[in-house]
PDB file of C-alpha atoms in Angstrom:
ATOM      1  CA  MET A 124     114.609  93.076  72.604  1.00 87.00           C
ATOM      2  CA  LEU A 125     114.501  95.726  76.030  1.00 94.00           C
ATOM      3  CA  LYS A 126     114.742  93.178  78.800  1.00 95.00           C
ATOM      4  CA  ASP A 127     114.172  94.328  82.452  1.00 96.00           C
ATOM      5  CA  LYS A 128     117.412  94.659  84.608  1.00 96.00           C
ATOM      6  CA  ASN A 129     118.238  95.740  87.940  1.00 96.00           C
ATOM      7  CA  ILE A 130     119.483  98.991  88.453  1.00 96.00           C
ATOM      8  CA  LYS A 131     122.630  97.708  90.701  1.00 95.00           C
ATOM      9  CA  ASP A 132     123.502  96.121  87.581  1.00 94.00           C
ATOM     10  CA  LEU A 133     124.172  99.011  85.822  1.00 94.00           C
ATOM     11  CA  SER A 134     127.580 100.272  84.508  1.00 90.00           C
ATOM     12  CA  ILE A 135     126.997 103.837  82.643  1.00 90.00           C
ATOM     13  CA  ASN A 136     128.119 107.121  82.839  1.00 92.00           C
ATOM     14  CA  PRO A 137     125.392 109.425  83.343  1.00 93.00           C
ATOM     15  CA  PHE A 138     127.930 112.408  81.544  1.00 93.00           C
ATOM     16  CA  THR A 139     128.623 110.931  78.704  1.00 94.00           C
ATOM     17  CA  GLU A 140     124.948 109.116  78.199  1.00 94.00           C
ATOM     18  CA  ILE A 141     123.044 112.167  79.236  1.00 95.00           C
ATOM     19  CA  GLY A 142     125.546 115.555  78.542  1.00 94.00           C
ATOM     20  CA  LEU A 143     126.968 114.012  75.288  1.00 94.00           C
ATOM     21  CA  ASN A 144     124.547 111.281  73.359  1.00 95.00           C
ATOM     22  CA  TRP A 145     120.993 113.000  74.971  1.00 97.00           C
ATOM     23  CA  MET A 146     118.014 111.012  76.265  1.00 98.00           C
ATOM     24  CA  LEU A 147     114.730 111.834  74.691  1.00 98.00           C
ATOM     25  CA  ILE A 148     112.040 112.471  77.778  1.00 98.00           C
ATOM     26  CA  THR A 149     108.784 111.028  77.270  1.00 98.00           C
ATOM     27  CA  ALA A 150     105.272 111.375  78.518  1.00 98.00           C
ATOM     28  CA  GLY A 151     101.660 110.410  77.627  1.00 97.00           C
ATOM     29  CA  ASN A 152     100.011 107.494  77.295  1.00 96.00           C
ATOM     30  CA  SER A 153      98.885 104.645  73.961  1.00 94.00           C
ATOM     31  CA  THR A 154      96.554 107.304  73.060  1.00 95.00           C
ATOM     32  CA  SER A 155      98.634 110.688  73.036  1.00 96.00           C
ATOM     33  CA  SER A 156     102.499 110.906  73.996  1.00 97.00           C
ATOM     34  CA  ASN A 157     104.712 113.259  73.338  1.00 98.00           C
ATOM     35  CA  THR A 158     108.692 113.529  73.134  1.00 98.00           C
ATOM     36  CA  MET A 159     111.395 115.542  73.726  1.00 98.00           C
ATOM     37  CA  THR A 160     115.109 115.662  73.335  1.00 98.00           C
ATOM     38  CA  ALA A 161     117.486 116.545  76.441  1.00 98.00           C
ATOM     39  CA  SER A 162     120.811 116.980  77.913  1.00 97.00           C
ATOM     40  CA  TRP A 163     120.395 118.065  80.936  1.00 97.00           C
ATOM     41  CA  GLY A 164     119.707 115.828  83.829  1.00 97.00           C
ATOM     42  CA  GLY A 165     121.084 113.291  86.176  1.00 97.00           C
ATOM     43  CA  VAL A 166     120.223 110.490  88.329  1.00 97.00           C
ATOM     44  CA  GLY A 167     121.579 109.403  92.174  1.00 97.00           C
ATOM     45  CA  PHE A 168     119.853 108.586  95.486  1.00 97.00           C
ATOM     46  CA  MET A 169     117.374 110.504  96.966  1.00 98.00           C
ATOM     47  CA  TRP A 170     114.583 110.159  99.719  1.00 98.00           C
ATOM     48  CA  ASN A 171     115.839 106.313  99.837  1.00 98.00           C
ATOM     49  CA  LYS A 172     114.762 105.949  96.283  1.00 98.00           C
ATOM     50  CA  ASN A 173     117.029 105.468  93.137  1.00 98.00           C
ATOM     51  CA  VAL A 174     116.127 109.027  91.304  1.00 98.00           C
ATOM     52  CA  ALA A 175     116.430 110.869  87.707  1.00 98.00           C
ATOM     53  CA  TYR A 176     116.086 114.428  87.675  1.00 98.00           C
ATOM     54  CA  ILE A 177     114.876 116.497  84.820  1.00 98.00           C
ATOM     55  CA  VAL A 178     114.633 120.297  83.871  1.00 98.00           C
ATOM     56  CA  VAL A 179     111.714 120.661  81.452  1.00 98.00           C
ATOM     57  CA  ARG A 180     110.412 124.000  80.856  1.00 97.00           C
ATOM     58  CA  PRO A 181     106.713 125.109  81.059  1.00 97.00           C
ATOM     59  CA  SER A 182     106.596 126.196  77.861  1.00 96.00           C
ATOM     60  CA  ARG A 183     107.727 122.855  76.460  1.00 97.00           C
ATOM     61  CA  TYR A 184     104.646 120.683  74.909  1.00 97.00           C
ATOM     62  CA  THR A 185     106.156 117.806  76.215  1.00 98.00           C
ATOM     63  CA  HIS A 186     106.087 119.293  80.492  1.00 98.00           C
ATOM     64  CA  SER A 187     101.668 119.125  80.201  1.00 97.00           C
ATOM     65  CA  PHE A 188     102.376 115.587  79.380  1.00 98.00           C
ATOM     66  CA  ILE A 189     104.236 114.893  82.331  1.00 98.00           C
ATOM     67  CA  THR A 190     102.543 116.908  84.844  1.00 98.00           C
ATOM     68  CA  LYS A 191      99.080 114.992  83.862  1.00 97.00           C
ATOM     69  CA  GLU A 192     100.518 111.465  83.797  1.00 97.00           C
ATOM     70  CA  GLY A 193     102.713 112.008  86.686  1.00 98.00           C
ATOM     71  CA  TYR A 194     104.776 109.172  85.102  1.00 98.00           C
ATOM     72  CA  PHE A 195     107.753 109.649  82.174  1.00 98.00           C
ATOM     73  CA  SER A 196     110.425 107.810  80.315  1.00 98.00           C
ATOM     74  CA  LEU A 197     114.085 108.494  79.803  1.00 98.00           C
ATOM     75  CA  SER A 198     115.315 106.771  76.485  1.00 98.00           C
ATOM     76  CA  PHE A 199     119.008 106.562  75.792  1.00 98.00           C
ATOM     77  CA  LEU A 200     119.007 105.348  72.217  1.00 97.00           C
ATOM     78  CA  PRO A 201     121.994 104.118  69.669  1.00 96.00           C
ATOM     79  CA  SER A 202     124.279 107.065  68.091  1.00 95.00           C
ATOM     80  CA  LYS A 203     123.282 106.113  65.057  1.00 97.00           C
ATOM     81  CA  TYR A 204     119.793 107.678  66.085  1.00 97.00           C
ATOM     82  CA  LYS A 205     121.630 111.148  66.589  1.00 97.00           C
ATOM     83  CA  LYS A 206     119.634 112.633  63.281  1.00 97.00           C
ATOM     84  CA  GLN A 207     116.077 111.867  64.872  1.00 97.00           C
ATOM     85  CA  LEU A 208     117.475 112.942  68.714  1.00 97.00           C
ATOM     86  CA  ASN A 209     118.149 116.374  66.976  1.00 97.00           C
ATOM     87  CA  TYR A 210     114.697 116.754  65.092  1.00 97.00           C
ATOM     88  CA  LEU A 211     112.510 115.876  68.344  1.00 97.00           C
ATOM     89  CA  GLY A 212     114.648 118.204  70.050  1.00 96.00           C
ATOM     90  CA  SER A 213     114.144 120.761  67.360  1.00 95.00           C
ATOM     91  CA  VAL A 214     110.332 120.616  66.115  1.00 95.00           C
ATOM     92  CA  SER A 215     107.212 120.745  68.754  1.00 95.00           C
ATOM     93  CA  GLY A 216     104.491 118.337  68.950  1.00 95.00           C
ATOM     94  CA  ARG A 217     102.134 120.849  69.318  1.00 95.00           C
ATOM     95  CA  ASP A 218     102.611 121.618  64.909  1.00 95.00           C
ATOM     96  CA  GLU A 219     102.967 117.689  63.924  1.00 95.00           C
ATOM     97  CA  ASP A 220     103.029 114.162  65.220  1.00 95.00           C
ATOM     98  CA  LYS A 221     106.774 114.264  65.570  1.00 96.00           C
ATOM     99  CA  ILE A 222     107.296 110.928  66.826  1.00 97.00           C
ATOM    100  CA  LYS A 223     105.353 109.561  63.811  1.00 96.00           C
ATOM    101  CA  ASN A 224     107.529 111.711  61.703  1.00 96.00           C
ATOM    102  CA  SER A 225     110.637 110.322  62.983  1.00 97.00           C
ATOM    103  CA  LYS A 226     110.265 106.667  62.025  1.00 96.00           C
ATOM    104  CA  LEU A 227     111.144 106.014  65.904  1.00 97.00           C
ATOM    105  CA  GLU A 228     108.903 103.490  67.566  1.00 97.00           C
ATOM    106  CA  LEU A 229     107.065 103.374  70.843  1.00 97.00           C
ATOM    107  CA  ASP A 230     106.475 100.783  73.173  1.00 97.00           C
ATOM    108  CA  TYR A 231     104.382 101.093  76.760  1.00 97.00           C
ATOM    109  CA  CYS A 232     105.519  99.597  80.029  1.00 97.00           C
ATOM    110  CA  LEU A 233     102.250  99.190  82.387  1.00 96.00           C
ATOM    111  CA  ILE A 234     103.022 100.458  85.626  1.00 94.00           C
ATOM    112  CA  ASP A 235     100.632 101.561  88.473  1.00 90.00           C
ATOM    113  CA  LYS A 236      98.108 101.286  86.083  1.00 93.00           C
ATOM    114  CA  HIS A 237      99.928 103.672  83.717  1.00 95.00           C
ATOM    115  CA  GLU A 238     101.032 102.961  80.137  1.00 97.00           C
ATOM    116  CA  VAL A 239     104.300 104.569  79.988  1.00 98.00           C
ATOM    117  CA  PRO A 240     105.730 105.363  76.619  1.00 98.00           C
ATOM    118  CA  TYR A 241     109.220 104.693  75.587  1.00 98.00           C
ATOM    119  CA  PHE A 242     110.776 103.878  72.186  1.00 98.00           C
ATOM    120  CA  LYS A 243     111.696 100.499  70.942  1.00 97.00           C
ATOM    121  CA  ASP A 244     115.226 101.398  69.752  1.00 96.00           C
ATOM    122  CA  SER A 245     116.359 102.152  72.873  1.00 97.00           C
ATOM    123  CA  ASN A 246     119.941 100.706  74.277  1.00 96.00           C
ATOM    124  CA  LEU A 247     118.593 101.631  78.396  1.00 97.00           C
ATOM    125  CA  VAL A 248     115.404 103.436  79.531  1.00 98.00           C
ATOM    126  CA  TYR A 249     114.335 104.186  82.851  1.00 98.00           C
ATOM    127  CA  ILE A 250     110.471 104.241  83.654  1.00 98.00           C
ATOM    128  CA  CYS A 251     109.774 106.993  86.181  1.00 98.00           C
ATOM    129  CA  LYS A 252     107.547 108.263  88.187  1.00 98.00           C
ATOM    130  CA  THR A 253     107.193 112.022  89.190  1.00 98.00           C
ATOM    131  CA  LEU A 254     107.909 112.558  93.290  1.00 98.00           C
ATOM    132  CA  PHE A 255     108.535 116.366  92.528  1.00 98.00           C
ATOM    133  CA  ILE A 256     108.269 119.590  91.048  1.00 98.00           C
ATOM    134  CA  GLN A 257     109.598 122.879  91.828  1.00 98.00           C
ATOM    135  CA  PRO A 258     109.963 125.856  89.254  1.00 97.00           C
ATOM    136  CA  TYR A 259     113.247 127.469  88.905  1.00 96.00           C
ATOM    137  CA  ASN A 260     113.631 130.649  90.927  1.00 95.00           C
ATOM    138  CA  PRO A 261     116.263 133.084  89.764  1.00 94.00           C
ATOM    139  CA  SER A 262     116.887 134.536  92.914  1.00 94.00           C
ATOM    140  CA  SER A 263     118.333 131.125  93.939  1.00 95.00           C
ATOM    141  CA  PHE A 264     121.437 131.433  90.975  1.00 95.00           C
ATOM    142  CA  LEU A 265     124.143 132.112  93.424  1.00 96.00           C
ATOM    143  CA  ASP A 266     126.170 131.942  89.681  1.00 96.00           C
ATOM    144  CA  SER A 267     124.968 135.129  87.914  1.00 91.00           C
ATOM    145  CA  LYS A 268     126.607 133.458  84.391  1.00 94.00           C
ATOM    146  CA  ILE A 269     123.495 130.744  84.968  1.00 95.00           C
ATOM    147  CA  ASP A 270     121.169 133.441  84.296  1.00 91.00           C
ATOM    148  CA  VAL A 271     122.710 133.285  80.535  1.00 94.00           C
ATOM    149  CA  TRP A 272     120.354 130.254  79.775  1.00 95.00           C
ATOM    150  CA  TYR A 273     117.340 131.983  80.401  1.00 96.00           C
ATOM    151  CA  LYS A 274     117.435 135.468  78.466  1.00 92.00           C
ATOM    152  CA  ASP A 275     113.737 134.973  77.754  1.00 93.00           C
ATOM    153  CA  HIS A 276     112.920 134.100  81.513  1.00 94.00           C
ATOM    154  CA  ASP A 277     111.949 130.821  80.157  1.00 95.00           C
ATOM    155  CA  TYR A 278     113.083 128.980  83.113  1.00 97.00           C
ATOM    156  CA  HIS A 279     112.814 125.260  83.722  1.00 97.00           C
ATOM    157  CA  ASP A 280     110.931 123.121  86.130  1.00 98.00           C
ATOM    158  CA  LEU A 281     113.017 120.625  88.127  1.00 98.00           C
ATOM    159  CA  PHE A 282     111.408 117.225  88.350  1.00 98.00           C
ATOM    160  CA  ILE A 283     112.629 114.428  90.524  1.00 98.00           C
ATOM    161  CA  ALA A 284     111.465 111.068  90.048  1.00 98.00           C
ATOM    162  CA  GLU A 285     111.516 107.524  91.206  1.00 98.00           C
ATOM    163  CA  ILE A 286     113.692 105.177  88.594  1.00 98.00           C
ATOM    164  CA  LEU A 287     110.653 102.358  88.860  1.00 98.00           C
ATOM    165  CA  LYS A 288     111.879 100.361  85.946  1.00 98.00           C
ATOM    166  CA  VAL A 289     115.061 100.106  83.847  1.00 98.00           C
ATOM    167  CA  LYS A 290     115.349  98.240  80.572  1.00 97.00           C
ATOM    168  CA  VAL A 291     118.501  97.225  79.056  1.00 97.00           C
ATOM    169  CA  ASN A 292     119.185  95.794  75.269  1.00 92.00           C
ATOM    170  CA  GLU A 293     121.027  93.309  75.546  1.00 80.00           C
TER     171      GLU A 293
END
């Protein structure tokens, strides 16, 4: 069962949790929501707030949920769910109810009168409120090798969000 935890009491390695184990970015509400698997992003401190940053391409279905709601969750699941993470990152919620098909169950955190969806089976969840959105501009890439990730010119938007609540499975 997930319980609230003070962010200052966390001792995770974001390079492992995000880069190797992956996370689910989930947005919407109890009526309609979507999720996507991500391995790019980070956490830190900015504008005197604990923040997470994620990058989502505008072409991704989850992008519209994040921009509409202004809130999202980052769910980190145990390694036994790698198959579901692969699945959720390879199909679109536009085409099927991928959350239902994954057999993972959503729960909701009511914050600022918003129902923020997250996954019940998570080890760790960040409930986030979007503070900043900036489209990537290829003219800002100082290393020309970065462009290899954007052969179709489908550039990410950068989201910086305040981490409002942390939940852990203890």
